[in-house]
Coordinates of C-alpha atoms and ligand atoms in Angstrom, one line a residue:
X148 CA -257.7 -21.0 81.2
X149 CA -254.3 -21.7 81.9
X150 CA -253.1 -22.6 85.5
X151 CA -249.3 -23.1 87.4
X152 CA -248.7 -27.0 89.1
X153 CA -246.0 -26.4 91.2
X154 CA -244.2 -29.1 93.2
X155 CA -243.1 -27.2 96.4
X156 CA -239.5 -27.8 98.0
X157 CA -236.4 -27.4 96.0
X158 CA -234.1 -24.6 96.2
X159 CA -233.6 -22.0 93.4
X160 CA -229.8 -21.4 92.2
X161 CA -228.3 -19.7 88.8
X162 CA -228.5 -16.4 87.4
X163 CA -231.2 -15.2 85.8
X164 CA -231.9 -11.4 83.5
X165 CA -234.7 -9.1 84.6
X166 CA -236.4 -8.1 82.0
X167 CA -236.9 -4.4 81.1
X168 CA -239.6 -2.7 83.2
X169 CA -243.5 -3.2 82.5
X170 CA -244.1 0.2 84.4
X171 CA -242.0 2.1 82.8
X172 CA -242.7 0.5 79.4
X173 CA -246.1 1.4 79.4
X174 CA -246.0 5.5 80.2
X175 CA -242.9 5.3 77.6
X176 CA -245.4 4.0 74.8
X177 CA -247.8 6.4 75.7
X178 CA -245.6 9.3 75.8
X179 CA -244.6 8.5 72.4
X180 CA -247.6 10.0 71.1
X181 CA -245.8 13.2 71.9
X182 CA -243.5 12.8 68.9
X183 CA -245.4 13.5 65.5
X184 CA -241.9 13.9 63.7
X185 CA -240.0 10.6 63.0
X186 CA -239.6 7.4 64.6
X187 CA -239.3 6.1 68.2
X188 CA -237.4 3.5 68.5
X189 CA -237.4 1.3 72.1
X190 CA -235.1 -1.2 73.6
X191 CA -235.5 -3.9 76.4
X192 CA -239.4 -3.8 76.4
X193 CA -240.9 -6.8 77.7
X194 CA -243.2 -8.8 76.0
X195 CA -246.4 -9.0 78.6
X196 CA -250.1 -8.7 78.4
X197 CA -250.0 -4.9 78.8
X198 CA -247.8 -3.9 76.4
X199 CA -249.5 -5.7 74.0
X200 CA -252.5 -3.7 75.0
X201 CA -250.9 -0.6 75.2
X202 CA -249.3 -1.2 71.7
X203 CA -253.3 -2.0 70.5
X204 CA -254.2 1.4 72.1
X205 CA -251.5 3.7 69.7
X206 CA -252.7 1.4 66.8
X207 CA -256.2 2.4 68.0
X208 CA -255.1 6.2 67.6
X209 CA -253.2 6.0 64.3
X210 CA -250.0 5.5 65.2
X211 CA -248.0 2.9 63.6
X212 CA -246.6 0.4 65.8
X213 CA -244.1 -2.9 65.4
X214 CA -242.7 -4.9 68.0
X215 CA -239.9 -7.8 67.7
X216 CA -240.7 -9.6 71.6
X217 CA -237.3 -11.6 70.4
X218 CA -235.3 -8.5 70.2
X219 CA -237.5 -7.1 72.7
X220 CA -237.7 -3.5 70.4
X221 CA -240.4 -1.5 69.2
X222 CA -240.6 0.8 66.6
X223 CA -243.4 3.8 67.0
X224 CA -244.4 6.2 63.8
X225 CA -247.0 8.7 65.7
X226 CA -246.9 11.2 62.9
X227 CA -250.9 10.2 61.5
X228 CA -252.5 9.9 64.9
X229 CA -256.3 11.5 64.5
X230 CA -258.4 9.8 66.8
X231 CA -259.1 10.8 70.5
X232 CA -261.1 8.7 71.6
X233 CA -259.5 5.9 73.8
X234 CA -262.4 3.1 74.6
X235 CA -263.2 0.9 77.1
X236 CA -262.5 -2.3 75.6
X237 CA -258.9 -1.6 75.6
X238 CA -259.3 0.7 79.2
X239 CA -261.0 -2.1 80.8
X240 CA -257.8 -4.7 80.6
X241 CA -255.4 -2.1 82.3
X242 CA -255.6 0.8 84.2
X243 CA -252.4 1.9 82.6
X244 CA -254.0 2.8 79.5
X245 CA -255.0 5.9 81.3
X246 CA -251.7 7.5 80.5
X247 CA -252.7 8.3 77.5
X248 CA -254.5 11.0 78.2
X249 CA -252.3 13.6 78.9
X250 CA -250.3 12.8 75.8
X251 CA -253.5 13.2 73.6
X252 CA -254.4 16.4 75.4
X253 CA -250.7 17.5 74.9
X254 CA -250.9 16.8 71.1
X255 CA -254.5 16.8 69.9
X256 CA -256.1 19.3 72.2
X257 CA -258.9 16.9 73.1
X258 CA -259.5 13.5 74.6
X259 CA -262.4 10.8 75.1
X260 CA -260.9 8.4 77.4
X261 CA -262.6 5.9 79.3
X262 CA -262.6 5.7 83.0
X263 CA -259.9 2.6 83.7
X264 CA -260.0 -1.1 84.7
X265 CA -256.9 -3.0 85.6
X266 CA -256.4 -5.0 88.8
X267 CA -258.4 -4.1 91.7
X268 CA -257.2 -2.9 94.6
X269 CA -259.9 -0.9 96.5
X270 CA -261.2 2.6 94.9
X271 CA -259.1 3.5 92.5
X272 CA -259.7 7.1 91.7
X273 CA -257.9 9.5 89.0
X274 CA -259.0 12.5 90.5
X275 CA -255.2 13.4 91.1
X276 CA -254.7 13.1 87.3
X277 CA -258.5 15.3 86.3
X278 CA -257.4 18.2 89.2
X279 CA -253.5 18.6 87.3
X280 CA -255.4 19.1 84.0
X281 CA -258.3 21.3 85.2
X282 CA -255.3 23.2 87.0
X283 CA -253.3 23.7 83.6
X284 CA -256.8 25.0 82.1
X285 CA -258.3 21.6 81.1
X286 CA -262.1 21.6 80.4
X287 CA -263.1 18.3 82.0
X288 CA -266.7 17.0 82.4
X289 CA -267.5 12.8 82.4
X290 CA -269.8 11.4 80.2
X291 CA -270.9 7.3 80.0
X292 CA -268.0 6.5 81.7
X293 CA -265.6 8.7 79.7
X294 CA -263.5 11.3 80.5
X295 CA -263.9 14.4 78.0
X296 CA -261.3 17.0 78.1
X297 CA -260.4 19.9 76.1
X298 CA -257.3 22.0 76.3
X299 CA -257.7 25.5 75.1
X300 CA -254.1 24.8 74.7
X301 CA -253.4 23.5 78.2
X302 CA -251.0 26.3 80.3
X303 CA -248.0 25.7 82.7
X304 CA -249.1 25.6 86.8
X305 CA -248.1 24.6 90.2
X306 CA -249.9 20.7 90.4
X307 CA -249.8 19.8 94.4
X308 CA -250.9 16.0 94.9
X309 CA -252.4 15.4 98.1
X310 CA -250.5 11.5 97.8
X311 CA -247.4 11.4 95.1
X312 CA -249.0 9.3 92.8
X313 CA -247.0 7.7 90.0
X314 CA -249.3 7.6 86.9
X315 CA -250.7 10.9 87.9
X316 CA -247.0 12.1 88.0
X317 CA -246.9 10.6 84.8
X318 CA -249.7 11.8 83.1
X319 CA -249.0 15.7 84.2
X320 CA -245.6 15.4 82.8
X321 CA -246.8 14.3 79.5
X322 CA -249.4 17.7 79.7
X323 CA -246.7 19.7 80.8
X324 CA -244.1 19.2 78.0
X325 CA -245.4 21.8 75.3
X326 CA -247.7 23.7 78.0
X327 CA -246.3 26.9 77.8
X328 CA -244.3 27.9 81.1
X329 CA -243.2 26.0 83.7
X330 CA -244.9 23.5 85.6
X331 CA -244.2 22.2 89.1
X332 CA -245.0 18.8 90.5
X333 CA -245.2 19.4 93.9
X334 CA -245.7 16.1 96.2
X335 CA -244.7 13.9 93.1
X336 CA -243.9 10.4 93.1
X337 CA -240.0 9.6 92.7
X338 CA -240.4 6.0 91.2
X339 CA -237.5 5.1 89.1
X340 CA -240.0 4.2 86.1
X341 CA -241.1 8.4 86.7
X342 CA -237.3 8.7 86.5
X343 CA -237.3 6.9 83.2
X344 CA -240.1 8.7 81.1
X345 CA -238.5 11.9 82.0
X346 CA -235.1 10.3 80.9
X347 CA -237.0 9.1 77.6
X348 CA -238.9 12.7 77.2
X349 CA -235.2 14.5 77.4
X350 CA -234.0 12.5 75.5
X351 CA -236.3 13.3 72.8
X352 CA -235.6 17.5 73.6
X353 CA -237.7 18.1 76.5
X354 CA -236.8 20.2 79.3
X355 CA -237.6 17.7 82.8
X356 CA -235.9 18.1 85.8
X357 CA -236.1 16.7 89.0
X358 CA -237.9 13.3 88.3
X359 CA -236.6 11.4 91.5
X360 CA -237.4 13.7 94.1
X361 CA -240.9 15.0 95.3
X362 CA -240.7 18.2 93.2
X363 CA -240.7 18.2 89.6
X364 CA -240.1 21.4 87.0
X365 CA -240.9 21.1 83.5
X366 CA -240.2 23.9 81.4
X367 CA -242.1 23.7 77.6
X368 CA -240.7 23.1 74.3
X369 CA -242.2 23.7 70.9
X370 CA -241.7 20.1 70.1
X371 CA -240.0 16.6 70.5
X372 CA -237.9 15.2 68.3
X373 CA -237.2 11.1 67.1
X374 CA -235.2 9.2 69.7
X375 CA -233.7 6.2 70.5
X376 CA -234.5 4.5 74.4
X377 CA -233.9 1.8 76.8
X378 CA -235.8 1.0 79.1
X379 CA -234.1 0.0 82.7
X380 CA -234.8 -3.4 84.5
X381 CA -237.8 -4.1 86.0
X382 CA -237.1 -3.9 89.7
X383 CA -240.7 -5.5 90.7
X384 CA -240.0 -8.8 88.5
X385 CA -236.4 -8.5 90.4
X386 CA -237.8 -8.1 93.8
X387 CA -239.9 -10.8 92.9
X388 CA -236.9 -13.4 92.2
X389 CA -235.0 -11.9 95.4
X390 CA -238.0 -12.9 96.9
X391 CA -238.0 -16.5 95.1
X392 CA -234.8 -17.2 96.6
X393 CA -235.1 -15.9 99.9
X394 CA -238.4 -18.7 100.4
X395 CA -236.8 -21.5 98.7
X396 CA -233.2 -20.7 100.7
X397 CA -231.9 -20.5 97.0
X398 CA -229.0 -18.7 95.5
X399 CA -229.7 -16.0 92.6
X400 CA -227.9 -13.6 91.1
X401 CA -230.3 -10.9 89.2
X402 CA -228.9 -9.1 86.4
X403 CA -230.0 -6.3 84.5
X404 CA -231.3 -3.8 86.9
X405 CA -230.2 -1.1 89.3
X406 CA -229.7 -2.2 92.7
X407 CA -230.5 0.9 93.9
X408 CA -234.2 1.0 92.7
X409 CA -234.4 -2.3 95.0
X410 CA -232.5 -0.8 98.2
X411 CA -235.7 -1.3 101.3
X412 CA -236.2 -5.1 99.5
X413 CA -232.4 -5.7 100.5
X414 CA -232.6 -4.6 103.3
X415 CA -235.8 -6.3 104.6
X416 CA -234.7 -9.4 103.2
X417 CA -231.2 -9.1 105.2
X418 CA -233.4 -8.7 108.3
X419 CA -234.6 -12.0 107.0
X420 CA -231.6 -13.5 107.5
X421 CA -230.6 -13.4 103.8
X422 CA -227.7 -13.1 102.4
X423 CA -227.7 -9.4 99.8
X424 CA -224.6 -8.7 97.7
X425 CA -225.3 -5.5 95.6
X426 CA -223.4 -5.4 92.4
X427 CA -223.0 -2.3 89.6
X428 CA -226.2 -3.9 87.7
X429 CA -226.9 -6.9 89.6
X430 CA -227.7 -8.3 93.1
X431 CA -226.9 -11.7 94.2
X432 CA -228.9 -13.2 97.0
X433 CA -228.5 -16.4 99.3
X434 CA -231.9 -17.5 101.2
X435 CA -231.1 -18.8 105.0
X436 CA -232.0 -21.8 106.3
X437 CA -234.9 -20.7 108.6
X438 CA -236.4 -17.0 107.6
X439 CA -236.9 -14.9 110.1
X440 CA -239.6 -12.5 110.6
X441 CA -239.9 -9.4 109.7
X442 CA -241.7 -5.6 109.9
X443 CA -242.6 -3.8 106.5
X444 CA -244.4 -1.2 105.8
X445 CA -245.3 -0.3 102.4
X446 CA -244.9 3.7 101.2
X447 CA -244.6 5.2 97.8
X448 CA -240.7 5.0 96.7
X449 CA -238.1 4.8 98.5
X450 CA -240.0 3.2 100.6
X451 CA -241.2 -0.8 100.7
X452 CA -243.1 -1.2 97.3
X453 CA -246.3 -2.2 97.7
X454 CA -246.2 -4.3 94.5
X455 CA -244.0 -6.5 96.3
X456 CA -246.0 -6.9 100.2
X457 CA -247.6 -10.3 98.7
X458 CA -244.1 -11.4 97.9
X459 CA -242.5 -10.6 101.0
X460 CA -245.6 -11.5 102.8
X461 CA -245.6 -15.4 101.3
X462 CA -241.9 -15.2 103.0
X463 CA -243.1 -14.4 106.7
X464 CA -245.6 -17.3 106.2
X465 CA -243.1 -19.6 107.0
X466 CA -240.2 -17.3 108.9
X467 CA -239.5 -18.4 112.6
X468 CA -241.8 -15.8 114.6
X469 CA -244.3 -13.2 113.9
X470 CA -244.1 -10.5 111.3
X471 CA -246.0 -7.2 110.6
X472 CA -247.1 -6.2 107.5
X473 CA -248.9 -2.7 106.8
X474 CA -250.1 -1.5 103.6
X475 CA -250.5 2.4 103.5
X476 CA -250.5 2.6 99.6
X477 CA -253.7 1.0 98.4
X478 CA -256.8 0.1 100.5
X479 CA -257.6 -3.0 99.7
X480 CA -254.6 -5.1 99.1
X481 CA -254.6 -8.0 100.9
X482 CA -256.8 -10.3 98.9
X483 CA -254.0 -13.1 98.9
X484 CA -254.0 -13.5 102.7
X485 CA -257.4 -16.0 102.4
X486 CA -255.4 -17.9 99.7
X487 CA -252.0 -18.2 102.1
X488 CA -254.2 -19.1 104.4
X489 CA -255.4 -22.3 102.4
X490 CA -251.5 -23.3 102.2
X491 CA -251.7 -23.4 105.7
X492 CA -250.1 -19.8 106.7
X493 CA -251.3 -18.2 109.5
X494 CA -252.4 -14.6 108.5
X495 CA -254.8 -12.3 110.8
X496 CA -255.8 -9.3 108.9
X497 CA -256.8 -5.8 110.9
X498 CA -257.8 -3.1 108.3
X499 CA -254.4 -1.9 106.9
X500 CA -252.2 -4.6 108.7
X501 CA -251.4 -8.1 108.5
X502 CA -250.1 -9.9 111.2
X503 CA -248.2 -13.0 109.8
X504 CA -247.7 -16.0 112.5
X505 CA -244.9 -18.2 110.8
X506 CA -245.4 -21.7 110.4
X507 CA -243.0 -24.5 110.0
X508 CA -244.2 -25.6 106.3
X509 CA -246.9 -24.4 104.2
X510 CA -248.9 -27.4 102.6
X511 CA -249.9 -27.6 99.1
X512 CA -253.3 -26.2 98.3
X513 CA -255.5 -24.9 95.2
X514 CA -255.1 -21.1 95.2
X515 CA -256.0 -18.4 92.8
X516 CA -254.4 -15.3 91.7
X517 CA -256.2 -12.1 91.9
X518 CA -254.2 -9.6 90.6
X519 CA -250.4 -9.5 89.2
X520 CA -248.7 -9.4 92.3
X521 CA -251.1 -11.4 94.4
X522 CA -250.8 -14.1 92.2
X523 CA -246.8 -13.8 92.8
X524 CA -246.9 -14.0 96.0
X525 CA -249.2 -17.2 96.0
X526 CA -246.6 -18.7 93.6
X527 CA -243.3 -18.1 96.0
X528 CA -245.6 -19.8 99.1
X529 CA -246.5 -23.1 96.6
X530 CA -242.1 -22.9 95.4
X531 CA -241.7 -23.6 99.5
X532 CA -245.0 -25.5 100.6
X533 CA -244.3 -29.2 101.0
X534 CA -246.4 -31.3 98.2
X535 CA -248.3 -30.2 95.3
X536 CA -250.0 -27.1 94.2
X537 CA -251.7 -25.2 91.7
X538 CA -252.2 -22.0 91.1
X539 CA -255.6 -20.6 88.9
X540 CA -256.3 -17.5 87.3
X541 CA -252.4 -17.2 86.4
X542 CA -253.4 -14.6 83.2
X543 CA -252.9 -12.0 86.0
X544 CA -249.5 -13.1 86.3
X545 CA -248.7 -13.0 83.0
X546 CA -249.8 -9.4 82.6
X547 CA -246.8 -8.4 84.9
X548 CA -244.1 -11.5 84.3
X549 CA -242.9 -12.8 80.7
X550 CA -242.8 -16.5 81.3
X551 CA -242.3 -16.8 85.0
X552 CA -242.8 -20.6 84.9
X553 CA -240.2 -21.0 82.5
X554 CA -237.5 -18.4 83.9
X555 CA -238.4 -20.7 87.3
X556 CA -238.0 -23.8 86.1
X557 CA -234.8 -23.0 84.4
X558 CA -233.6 -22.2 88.2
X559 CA -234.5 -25.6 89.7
X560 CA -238.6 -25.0 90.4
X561 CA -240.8 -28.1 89.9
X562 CA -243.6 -25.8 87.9
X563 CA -245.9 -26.3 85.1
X564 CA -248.3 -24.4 83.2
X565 CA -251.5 -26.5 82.1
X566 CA -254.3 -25.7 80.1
Ligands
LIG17 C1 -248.7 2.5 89.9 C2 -248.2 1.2 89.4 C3 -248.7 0.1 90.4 C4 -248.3 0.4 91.8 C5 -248.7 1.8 92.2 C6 -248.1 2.3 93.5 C7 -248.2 1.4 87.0 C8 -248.8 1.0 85.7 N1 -248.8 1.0 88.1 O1 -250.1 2.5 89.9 O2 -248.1 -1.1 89.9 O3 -248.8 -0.5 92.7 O4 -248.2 2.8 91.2 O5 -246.7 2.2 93.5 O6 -247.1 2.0 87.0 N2 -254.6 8.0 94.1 C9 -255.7 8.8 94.2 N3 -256.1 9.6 93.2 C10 -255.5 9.5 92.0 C11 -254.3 8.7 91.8 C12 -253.9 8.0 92.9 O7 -256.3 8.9 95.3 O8 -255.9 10.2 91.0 C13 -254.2 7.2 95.2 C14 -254.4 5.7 95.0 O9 -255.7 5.3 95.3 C15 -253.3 5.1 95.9 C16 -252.2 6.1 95.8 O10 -252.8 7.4 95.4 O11 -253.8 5.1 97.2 C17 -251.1 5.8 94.9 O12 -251.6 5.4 93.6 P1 -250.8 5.6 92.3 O13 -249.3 5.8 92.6 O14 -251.5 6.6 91.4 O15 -250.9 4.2 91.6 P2 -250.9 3.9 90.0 O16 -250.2 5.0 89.3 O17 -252.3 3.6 89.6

């Protein structure tokens, strides 16, 4: 198993090209079950762990599937998919792969998909996702850890989620694009990537609006038709790189994305102390000298993006005073604070809040990752703790972040990947 050295201590400075979004990438190929005419062709998909699973689920199903990670574009025939049944071996490496059950439903009338895997971070439920279905006349019953559904086709409805949630978002607009009627999101997530696989779905002739805000209308169409899509930036690997420079009191200027998909990560790293320029398509960021602390809260979007509280959180670890940080998205999300702690960060954790005591300099340590983001966070606190560290279980990382080692060595980090 492959593991990060890093040598903690010099400062990040260049420019540097997100890559195009793993989140929306992933609902994107999924959704392109929907089109059994012609070819889907897509731009700026990132070669990571879960696309290449995702890509291994379609092939699963039929469809006929080739990606260039060079050119970063993958070419989708879904005209001979005939299976429905989506197994565990591929469910079980991401949770993502759940998305393809409304597509299948959508297209083939029935689907066998396994209950999902993917990073851990407390109960994970997809009752938001079986409740839209059953509501748009689904017949769902659970089986040896699958999910069984029939559509007798499945009808339009009024879907209200108790949390917006952005799979289940997804997964309901997939359903909803040849259910006939219209169908209302109400309580729906507004993520940019949700914002994107309506883009793609329009795109392709269907009738979406509102993706973006907390209500979204889908009117049917008979079909969809081939199309041609880019995916945008991926504003978590961007944050991620703010993030980078902020700790190591870097410089960076992040291209490719939308600085408006990052707008609460700017801002709480200006309360920081650092420096935020927001371009058209880029921001360019200037780390202080001394951090200073911070209060975040993490909500569904606009708010703080939970994907990014280990991030931010490795930055408090060494700010000058005492930050805050509460997770409201997911329950159990805090799994990095014992590894900071083993750098040498102070971190008290009460149920849904850490309280983050910063400390001059973090001191190199043996860590481990334990999901994607975690294990991002534990690698911006070894880029500013003083000596060496190393940083296990790093194939989480690579699910989320195409050659992160290499993007941050080309920047200035000290960091190696061994085997
Ligand atoms: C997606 C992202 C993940 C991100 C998360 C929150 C992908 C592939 N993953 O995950 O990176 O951290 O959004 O921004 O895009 N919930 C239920 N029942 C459900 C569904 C959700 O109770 O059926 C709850 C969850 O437990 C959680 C909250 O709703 O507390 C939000 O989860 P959700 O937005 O669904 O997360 P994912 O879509 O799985």
């Amino acid at each position: 198993m492959d593991r990060f050295v890093i040598s903690g201590g010099k400062r990040l400075s260049g420019s540097i090209k997100a890559d195009g979004s793993k989140n929306a990438g992933l609902p994107i190929i999924a959704g392109a079950i929907l089109i059994s005419k012609g070819e889907v062709l897509l731009e700026n998909i990132p070669p990571l762990r879960d696309i290449f699973t995702i890509k291994k689920m379609l092939e699963h199903l039929g469809a006929k599937v080739e990606y260039d990670p060079k050119s970063m574009k993958m070419r989708i025939d879904s005209s001979k998919i005939n299976e429905i049944t989506a197994p565990y071996e591929l469910m079980r490496q991401m949770r993502a792969s759940f998305l393809v059950l409304g597509p299948l439903l959508s297209r083939m009338g029935e689907a066998r998909v396994s209950l999902p895997g993917g990073c851990v971070l407390g109960t994970r439920p997809v009752d938001y996702h079986i409740k839209g279905f059953r509501a748009m006349g689904a017949e769902i019953t659970e089986e040896g850890g699958y999910v069984i559904a029939k559509a007798h086709p499945l009808k339009a409805a009024t879907i209200h989620f108790d949390k917006p949630s952005h799979t289940g978002t997804e997964n309901i607009i997939f359903g909803a694009v040849f259910a006939k009627g219209t169908t209302r999101i109400v309580n729906a997530a507004c993520d940019p990537e949700v914002v994107d696989v309506a883009n793609f779905l329009n795109a392709a002739g269907a009738k979406i609006k509102g993706a973006g805000t907390s209500t979204v209308t889908i009117d049917s169409v008979k079909s969809l038709n081939p199309v041609k899509y880019k995916v945008s930036g991926d504003r978590l690997v961007a944050g991620t790189l703010m993030c980078a420079a902020g700790i190591t009191g870097g410089n960076l200027e992040i291209t490719g994305i939308n600085p408006s998909h990052l707008t609460m990560v700017s801002r709480k790293l200006f309360e920081m102390g650092c420096e935020v320029i927001e371009g058209k398509n880029n921001i360019e960021i200037k780390g202080p000298k001394k951090l200073g602390p911070v209060k975040v809260v993490t909500f569904p979007f606009p708010g703080f993006p939970t994907d990014l509280q280990a991030c931010i959180m490795a930055l408090a670890t060494v700010a000058d005073g005492t930050s805050s940080i509460k997770e409201t998205v997911f329950e159990d999300r805090f799994g990095h604070t014992m590894e900071l702690r083993r750098l040498g960060a102070d971190v008290t954790v009460t149920s849904d809040e850490a309280i983050v005591r910063g400390v001059p300099k973090l001191k190199g340590a043996s860590v481990m990752a334990s999901d994607i983001r975690a294990g991002a966070g534990l690698i911006l606190a070894c880029l500013a703790a003083e000596g060496s560290s190393e940083i296990l279980r790093i194939y989480h990382v690579d699910r989320g972040y195409d050659r992160l080692d290499e993007k941050l060595s080309a920047l200035g980090a000290d960091i190696k990947r061994m085997s």
